[in-house]
Tab-separated table of C-alpha atoms and ligand atoms in Angstrom:
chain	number	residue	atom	x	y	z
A	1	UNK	CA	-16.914	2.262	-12.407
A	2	UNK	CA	-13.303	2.831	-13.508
A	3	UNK	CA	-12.840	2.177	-10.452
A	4	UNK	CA	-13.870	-1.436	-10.417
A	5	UNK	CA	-11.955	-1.996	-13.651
A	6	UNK	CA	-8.888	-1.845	-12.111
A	7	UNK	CA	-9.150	-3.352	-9.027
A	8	UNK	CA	-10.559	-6.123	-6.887
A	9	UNK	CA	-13.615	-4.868	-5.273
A	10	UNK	CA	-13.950	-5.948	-1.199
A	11	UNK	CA	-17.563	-4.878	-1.213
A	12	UNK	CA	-19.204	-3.127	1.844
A	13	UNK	CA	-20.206	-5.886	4.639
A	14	UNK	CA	-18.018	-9.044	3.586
A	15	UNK	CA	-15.382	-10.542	5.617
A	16	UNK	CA	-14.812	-14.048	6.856
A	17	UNK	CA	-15.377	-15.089	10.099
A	18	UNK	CA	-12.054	-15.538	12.093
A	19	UNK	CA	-12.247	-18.796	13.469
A	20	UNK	CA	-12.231	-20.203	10.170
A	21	UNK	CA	-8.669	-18.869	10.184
A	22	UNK	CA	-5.188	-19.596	12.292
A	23	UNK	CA	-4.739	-16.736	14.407
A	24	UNK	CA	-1.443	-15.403	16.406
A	25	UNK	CA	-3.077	-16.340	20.154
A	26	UNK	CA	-2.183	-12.586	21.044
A	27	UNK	CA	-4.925	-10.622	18.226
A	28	UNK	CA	-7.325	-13.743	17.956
A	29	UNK	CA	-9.821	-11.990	20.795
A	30	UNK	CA	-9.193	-8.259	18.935
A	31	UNK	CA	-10.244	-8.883	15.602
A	32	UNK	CA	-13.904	-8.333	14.342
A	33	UNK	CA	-13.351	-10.242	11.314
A	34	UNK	CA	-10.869	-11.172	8.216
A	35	UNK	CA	-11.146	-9.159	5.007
A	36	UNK	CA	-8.557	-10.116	2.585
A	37	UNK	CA	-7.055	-13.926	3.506
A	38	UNK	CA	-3.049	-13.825	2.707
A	39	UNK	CA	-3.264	-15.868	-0.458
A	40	UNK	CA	-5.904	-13.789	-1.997
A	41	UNK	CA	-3.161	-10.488	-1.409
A	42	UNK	CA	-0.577	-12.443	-2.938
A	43	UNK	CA	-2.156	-13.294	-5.796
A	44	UNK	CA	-4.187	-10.235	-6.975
A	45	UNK	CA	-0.291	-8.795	-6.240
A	46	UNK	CA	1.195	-11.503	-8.441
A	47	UNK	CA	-1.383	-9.939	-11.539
A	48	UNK	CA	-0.352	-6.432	-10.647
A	49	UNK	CA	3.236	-7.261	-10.709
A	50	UNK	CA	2.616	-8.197	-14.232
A	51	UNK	CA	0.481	-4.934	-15.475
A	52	UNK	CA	2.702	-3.033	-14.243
A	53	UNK	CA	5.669	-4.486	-15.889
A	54	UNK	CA	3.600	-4.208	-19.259
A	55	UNK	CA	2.601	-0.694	-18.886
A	56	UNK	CA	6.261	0.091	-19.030
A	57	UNK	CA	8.045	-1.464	-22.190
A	58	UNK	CA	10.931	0.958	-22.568
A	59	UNK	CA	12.170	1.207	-19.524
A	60	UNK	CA	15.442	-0.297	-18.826
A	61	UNK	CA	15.547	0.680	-15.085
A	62	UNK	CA	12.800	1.394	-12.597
A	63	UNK	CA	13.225	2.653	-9.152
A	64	UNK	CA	10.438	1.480	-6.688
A	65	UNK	CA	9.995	3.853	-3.617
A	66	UNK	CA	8.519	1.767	-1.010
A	67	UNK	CA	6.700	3.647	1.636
A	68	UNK	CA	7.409	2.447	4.785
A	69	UNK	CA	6.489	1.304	7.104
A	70	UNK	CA	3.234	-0.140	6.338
A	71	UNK	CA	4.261	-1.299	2.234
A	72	UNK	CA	6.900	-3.189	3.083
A	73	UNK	CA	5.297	-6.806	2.751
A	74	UNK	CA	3.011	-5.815	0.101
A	75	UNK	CA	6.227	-3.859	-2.223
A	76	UNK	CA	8.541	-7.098	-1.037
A	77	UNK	CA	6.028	-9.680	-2.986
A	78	UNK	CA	5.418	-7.518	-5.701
A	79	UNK	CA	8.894	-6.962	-6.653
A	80	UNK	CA	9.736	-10.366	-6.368
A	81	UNK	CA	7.057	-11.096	-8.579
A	82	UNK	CA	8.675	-8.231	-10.981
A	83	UNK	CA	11.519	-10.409	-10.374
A	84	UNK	CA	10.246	-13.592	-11.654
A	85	UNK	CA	8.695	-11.632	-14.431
A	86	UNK	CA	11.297	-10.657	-15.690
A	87	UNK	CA	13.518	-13.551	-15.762
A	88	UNK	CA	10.624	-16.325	-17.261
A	89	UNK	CA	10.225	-13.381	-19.927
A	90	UNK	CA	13.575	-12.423	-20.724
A	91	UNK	CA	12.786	-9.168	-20.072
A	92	UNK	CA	16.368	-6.406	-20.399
A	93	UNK	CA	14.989	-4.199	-16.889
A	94	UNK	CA	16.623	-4.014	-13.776
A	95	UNK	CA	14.569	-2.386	-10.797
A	96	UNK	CA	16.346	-0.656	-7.813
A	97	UNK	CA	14.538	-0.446	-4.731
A	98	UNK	CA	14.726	2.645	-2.434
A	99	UNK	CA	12.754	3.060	1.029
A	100	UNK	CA	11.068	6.565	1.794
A	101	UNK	CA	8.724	7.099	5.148
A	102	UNK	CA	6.167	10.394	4.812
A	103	UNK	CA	5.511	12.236	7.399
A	104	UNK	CA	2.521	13.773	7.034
A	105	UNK	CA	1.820	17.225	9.112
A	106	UNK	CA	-1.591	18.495	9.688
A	107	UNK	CA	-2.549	22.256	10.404
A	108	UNK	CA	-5.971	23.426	11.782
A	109	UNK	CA	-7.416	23.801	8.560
A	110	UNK	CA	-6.201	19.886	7.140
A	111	UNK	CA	-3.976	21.075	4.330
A	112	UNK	CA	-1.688	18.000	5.074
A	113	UNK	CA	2.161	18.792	4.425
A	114	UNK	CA	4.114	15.677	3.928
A	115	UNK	CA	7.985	15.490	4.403
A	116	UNK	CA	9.858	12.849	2.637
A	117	UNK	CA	12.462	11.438	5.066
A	118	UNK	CA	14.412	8.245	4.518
A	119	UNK	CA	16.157	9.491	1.064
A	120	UNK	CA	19.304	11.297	1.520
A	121	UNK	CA	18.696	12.708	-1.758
A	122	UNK	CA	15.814	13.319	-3.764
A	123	UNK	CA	17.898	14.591	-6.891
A	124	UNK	CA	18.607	10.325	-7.501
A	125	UNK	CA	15.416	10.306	-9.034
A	126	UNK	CA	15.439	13.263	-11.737
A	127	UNK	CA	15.216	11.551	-15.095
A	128	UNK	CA	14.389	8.021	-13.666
A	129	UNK	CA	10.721	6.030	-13.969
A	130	UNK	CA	9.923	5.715	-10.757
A	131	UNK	CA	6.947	3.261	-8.834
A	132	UNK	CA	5.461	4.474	-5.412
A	133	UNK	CA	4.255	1.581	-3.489
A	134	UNK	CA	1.857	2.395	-0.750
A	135	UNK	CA	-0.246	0.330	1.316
A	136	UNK	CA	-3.276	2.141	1.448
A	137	UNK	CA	-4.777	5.887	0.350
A	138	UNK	CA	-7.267	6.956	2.434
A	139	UNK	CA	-8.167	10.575	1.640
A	140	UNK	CA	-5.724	10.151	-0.786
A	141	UNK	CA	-4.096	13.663	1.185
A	142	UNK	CA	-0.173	12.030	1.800
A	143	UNK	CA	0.286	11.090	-2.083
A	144	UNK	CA	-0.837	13.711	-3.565
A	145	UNK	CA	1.300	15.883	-1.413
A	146	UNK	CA	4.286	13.450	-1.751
A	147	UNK	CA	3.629	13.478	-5.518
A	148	UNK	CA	3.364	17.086	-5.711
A	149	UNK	CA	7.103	16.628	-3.822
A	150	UNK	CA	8.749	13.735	-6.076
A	151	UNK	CA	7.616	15.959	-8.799
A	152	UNK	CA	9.545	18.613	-8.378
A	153	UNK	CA	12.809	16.424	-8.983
A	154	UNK	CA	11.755	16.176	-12.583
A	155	UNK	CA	11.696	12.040	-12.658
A	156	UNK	CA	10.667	10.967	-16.231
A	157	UNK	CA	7.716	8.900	-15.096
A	158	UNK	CA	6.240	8.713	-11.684
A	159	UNK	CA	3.193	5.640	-11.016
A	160	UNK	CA	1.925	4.845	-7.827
A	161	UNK	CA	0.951	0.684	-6.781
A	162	UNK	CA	-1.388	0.843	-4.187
A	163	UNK	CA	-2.295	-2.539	-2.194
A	164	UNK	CA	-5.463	-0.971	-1.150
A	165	UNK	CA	-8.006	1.772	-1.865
A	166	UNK	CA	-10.530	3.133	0.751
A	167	UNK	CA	-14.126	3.650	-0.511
A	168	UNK	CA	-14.527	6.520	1.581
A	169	UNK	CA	-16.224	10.011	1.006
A	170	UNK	CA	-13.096	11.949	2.369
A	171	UNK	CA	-11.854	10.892	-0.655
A	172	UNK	CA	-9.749	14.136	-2.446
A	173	UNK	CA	-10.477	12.263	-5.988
A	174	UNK	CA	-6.947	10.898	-6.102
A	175	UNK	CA	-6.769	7.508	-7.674
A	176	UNK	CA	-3.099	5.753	-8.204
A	177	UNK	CA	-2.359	3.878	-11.414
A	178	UNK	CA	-2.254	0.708	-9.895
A	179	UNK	CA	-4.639	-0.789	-7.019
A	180	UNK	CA	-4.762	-4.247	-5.097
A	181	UNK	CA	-8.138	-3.614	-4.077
A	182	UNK	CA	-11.030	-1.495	-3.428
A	183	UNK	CA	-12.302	-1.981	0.592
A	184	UNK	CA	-15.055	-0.492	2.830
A	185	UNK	CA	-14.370	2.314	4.949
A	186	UNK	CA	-13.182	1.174	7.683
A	187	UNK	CA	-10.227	0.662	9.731
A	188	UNK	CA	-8.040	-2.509	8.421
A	189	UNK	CA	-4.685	-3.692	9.574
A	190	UNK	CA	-2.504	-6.682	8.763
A	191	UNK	CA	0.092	-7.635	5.977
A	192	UNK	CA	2.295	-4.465	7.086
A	193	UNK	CA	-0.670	-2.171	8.464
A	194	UNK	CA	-0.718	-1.375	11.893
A	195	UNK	CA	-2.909	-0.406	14.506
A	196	UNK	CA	-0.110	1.749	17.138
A	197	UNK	CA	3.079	-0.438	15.527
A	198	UNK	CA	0.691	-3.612	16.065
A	199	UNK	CA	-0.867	-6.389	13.740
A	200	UNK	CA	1.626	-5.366	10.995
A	201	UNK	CA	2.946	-9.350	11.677
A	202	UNK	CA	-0.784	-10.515	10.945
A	203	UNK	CA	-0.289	-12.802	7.943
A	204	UNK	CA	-4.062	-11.422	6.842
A	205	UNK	CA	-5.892	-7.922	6.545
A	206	UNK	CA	-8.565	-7.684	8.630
A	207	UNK	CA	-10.718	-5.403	10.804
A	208	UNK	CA	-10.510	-4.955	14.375
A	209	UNK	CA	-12.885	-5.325	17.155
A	210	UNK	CA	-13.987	-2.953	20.040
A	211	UNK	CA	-12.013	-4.606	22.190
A	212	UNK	CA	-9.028	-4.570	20.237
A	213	UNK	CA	-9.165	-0.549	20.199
A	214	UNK	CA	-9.153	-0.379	23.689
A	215	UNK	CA	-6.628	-3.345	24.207
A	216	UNK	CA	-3.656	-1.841	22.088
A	217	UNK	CA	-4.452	2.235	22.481
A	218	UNK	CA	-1.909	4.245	23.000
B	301	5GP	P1	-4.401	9.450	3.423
B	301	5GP	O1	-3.473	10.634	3.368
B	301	5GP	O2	-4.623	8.823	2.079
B	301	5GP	O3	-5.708	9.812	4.093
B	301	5GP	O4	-3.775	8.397	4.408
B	301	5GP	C1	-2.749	7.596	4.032
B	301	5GP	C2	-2.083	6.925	5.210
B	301	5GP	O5	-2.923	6.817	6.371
B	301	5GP	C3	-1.714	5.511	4.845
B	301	5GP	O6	-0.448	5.453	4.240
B	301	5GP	C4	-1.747	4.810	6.184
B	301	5GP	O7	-0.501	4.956	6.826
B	301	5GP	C5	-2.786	5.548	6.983
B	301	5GP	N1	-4.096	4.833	6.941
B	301	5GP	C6	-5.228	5.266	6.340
B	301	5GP	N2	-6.227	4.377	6.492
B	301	5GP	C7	-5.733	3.349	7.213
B	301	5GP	C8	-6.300	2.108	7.705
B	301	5GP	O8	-7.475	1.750	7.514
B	301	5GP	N3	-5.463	1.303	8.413
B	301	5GP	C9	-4.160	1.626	8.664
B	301	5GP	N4	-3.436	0.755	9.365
B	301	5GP	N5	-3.597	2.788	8.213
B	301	5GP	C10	-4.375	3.637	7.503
């Protein structure tokens, strides 16, 4: 229920049929349908960019830490938005961006441990607010551990912006400040997700087909 207070709720079972949709000619036989159309991930980002902005009034500089690969489009859009923000409302904040990838390792038992590579030095963000931006938390495993790791740098605020939140009973209760939306358990890609480096160029997010799994394994 909290849950679907903060978010936009993709509910089990939806999705628009693809040929209503322009398709790259190389994914338009591999995808089972589209979940989230472009415009409607803009604009739901466009509202977070705002929220977040107001749940930080004091802050005069905010570092985002976008988590690459797969939240680069969605942090790009939502700190221009930030951007715009800003400026119509006169607003005295500057935001430094700062890209991070986690590599997540996974023993026998699934107690993932997540390296942070990408930033030279972690000790840039003791005393700073700081904004994760992550495409999607699954089992919710990676941020806690790369919370757990940010942490430990003693930053003076650390919130997470997630594009996307799986409803999925794997779920380790984590739940980040910010969400885009809530979707079905399943596998998505698009918008910066991939499926083996691929479909991260698909303008939408969407789900892909049988034949899609077996086209671009690995
Ligand atoms: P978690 O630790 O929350 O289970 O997993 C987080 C990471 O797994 C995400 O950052 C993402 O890289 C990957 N991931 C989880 N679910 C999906 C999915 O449905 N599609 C894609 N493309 N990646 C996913």
């Amino acid at each position: 229920d909290e849950i679907r207070k903060k978010c936009l709720v993709i509910p089990d079972g939806s999705g628009y049929d693809t040929s209503l949709f322009t398709i790259p000619v190389k994914y338009a036989d591999f995808l089972k349908s589209i979940l989230i159309p472009n415009g409607l991930v803009k604009d739901r980002t466009h509202k977070l960019a705002v929220d977040i902005l107001s749940s930080v009034p004091n802050t005069k500089s905010l570092v985002v830490l976008c988590v690459l690969k797969g939240g680069y489009k969605f942090c790009s859009e939502l700190v221009d938005a930030m951007e715009r923000y800003i400026c119509s409302c006169e607003i005295n904040m500057s935001i430094k961006v700062e890209f991070i990838r986690l590599k997540s390792y996974h023993n026998v038992s699934s107690t993932g441990e997540v390296e942070v590579i990408g930033l030279s030095n972690l000790s840039h963000l003791t005393g700073k607010d700081i904004l994760i931006v992550e495409d999607i938390i699954d089992t919710g495993k990676t941020m806690t551990k790369a919370l757990e790791l940010i942490k430990q740098y003693n930053p003076n605020s650390v919130q997470c912006a997630s594009l996307l939140l799986k409803r999925t009973d794997k779920s380790c209760g984590y739940v980040p400040e910010f969400i885009g939306f809530s979707c079905p358990d399943e596998f998505v890609l698009g918008y910066g997700l991939d499926y083996n480096e691929f479909f991260r160029d698909f303008p939408h997010i969407g789900v892909i087909n049988e034949e899609g799994i077996k086209q671009f394994a690995v």
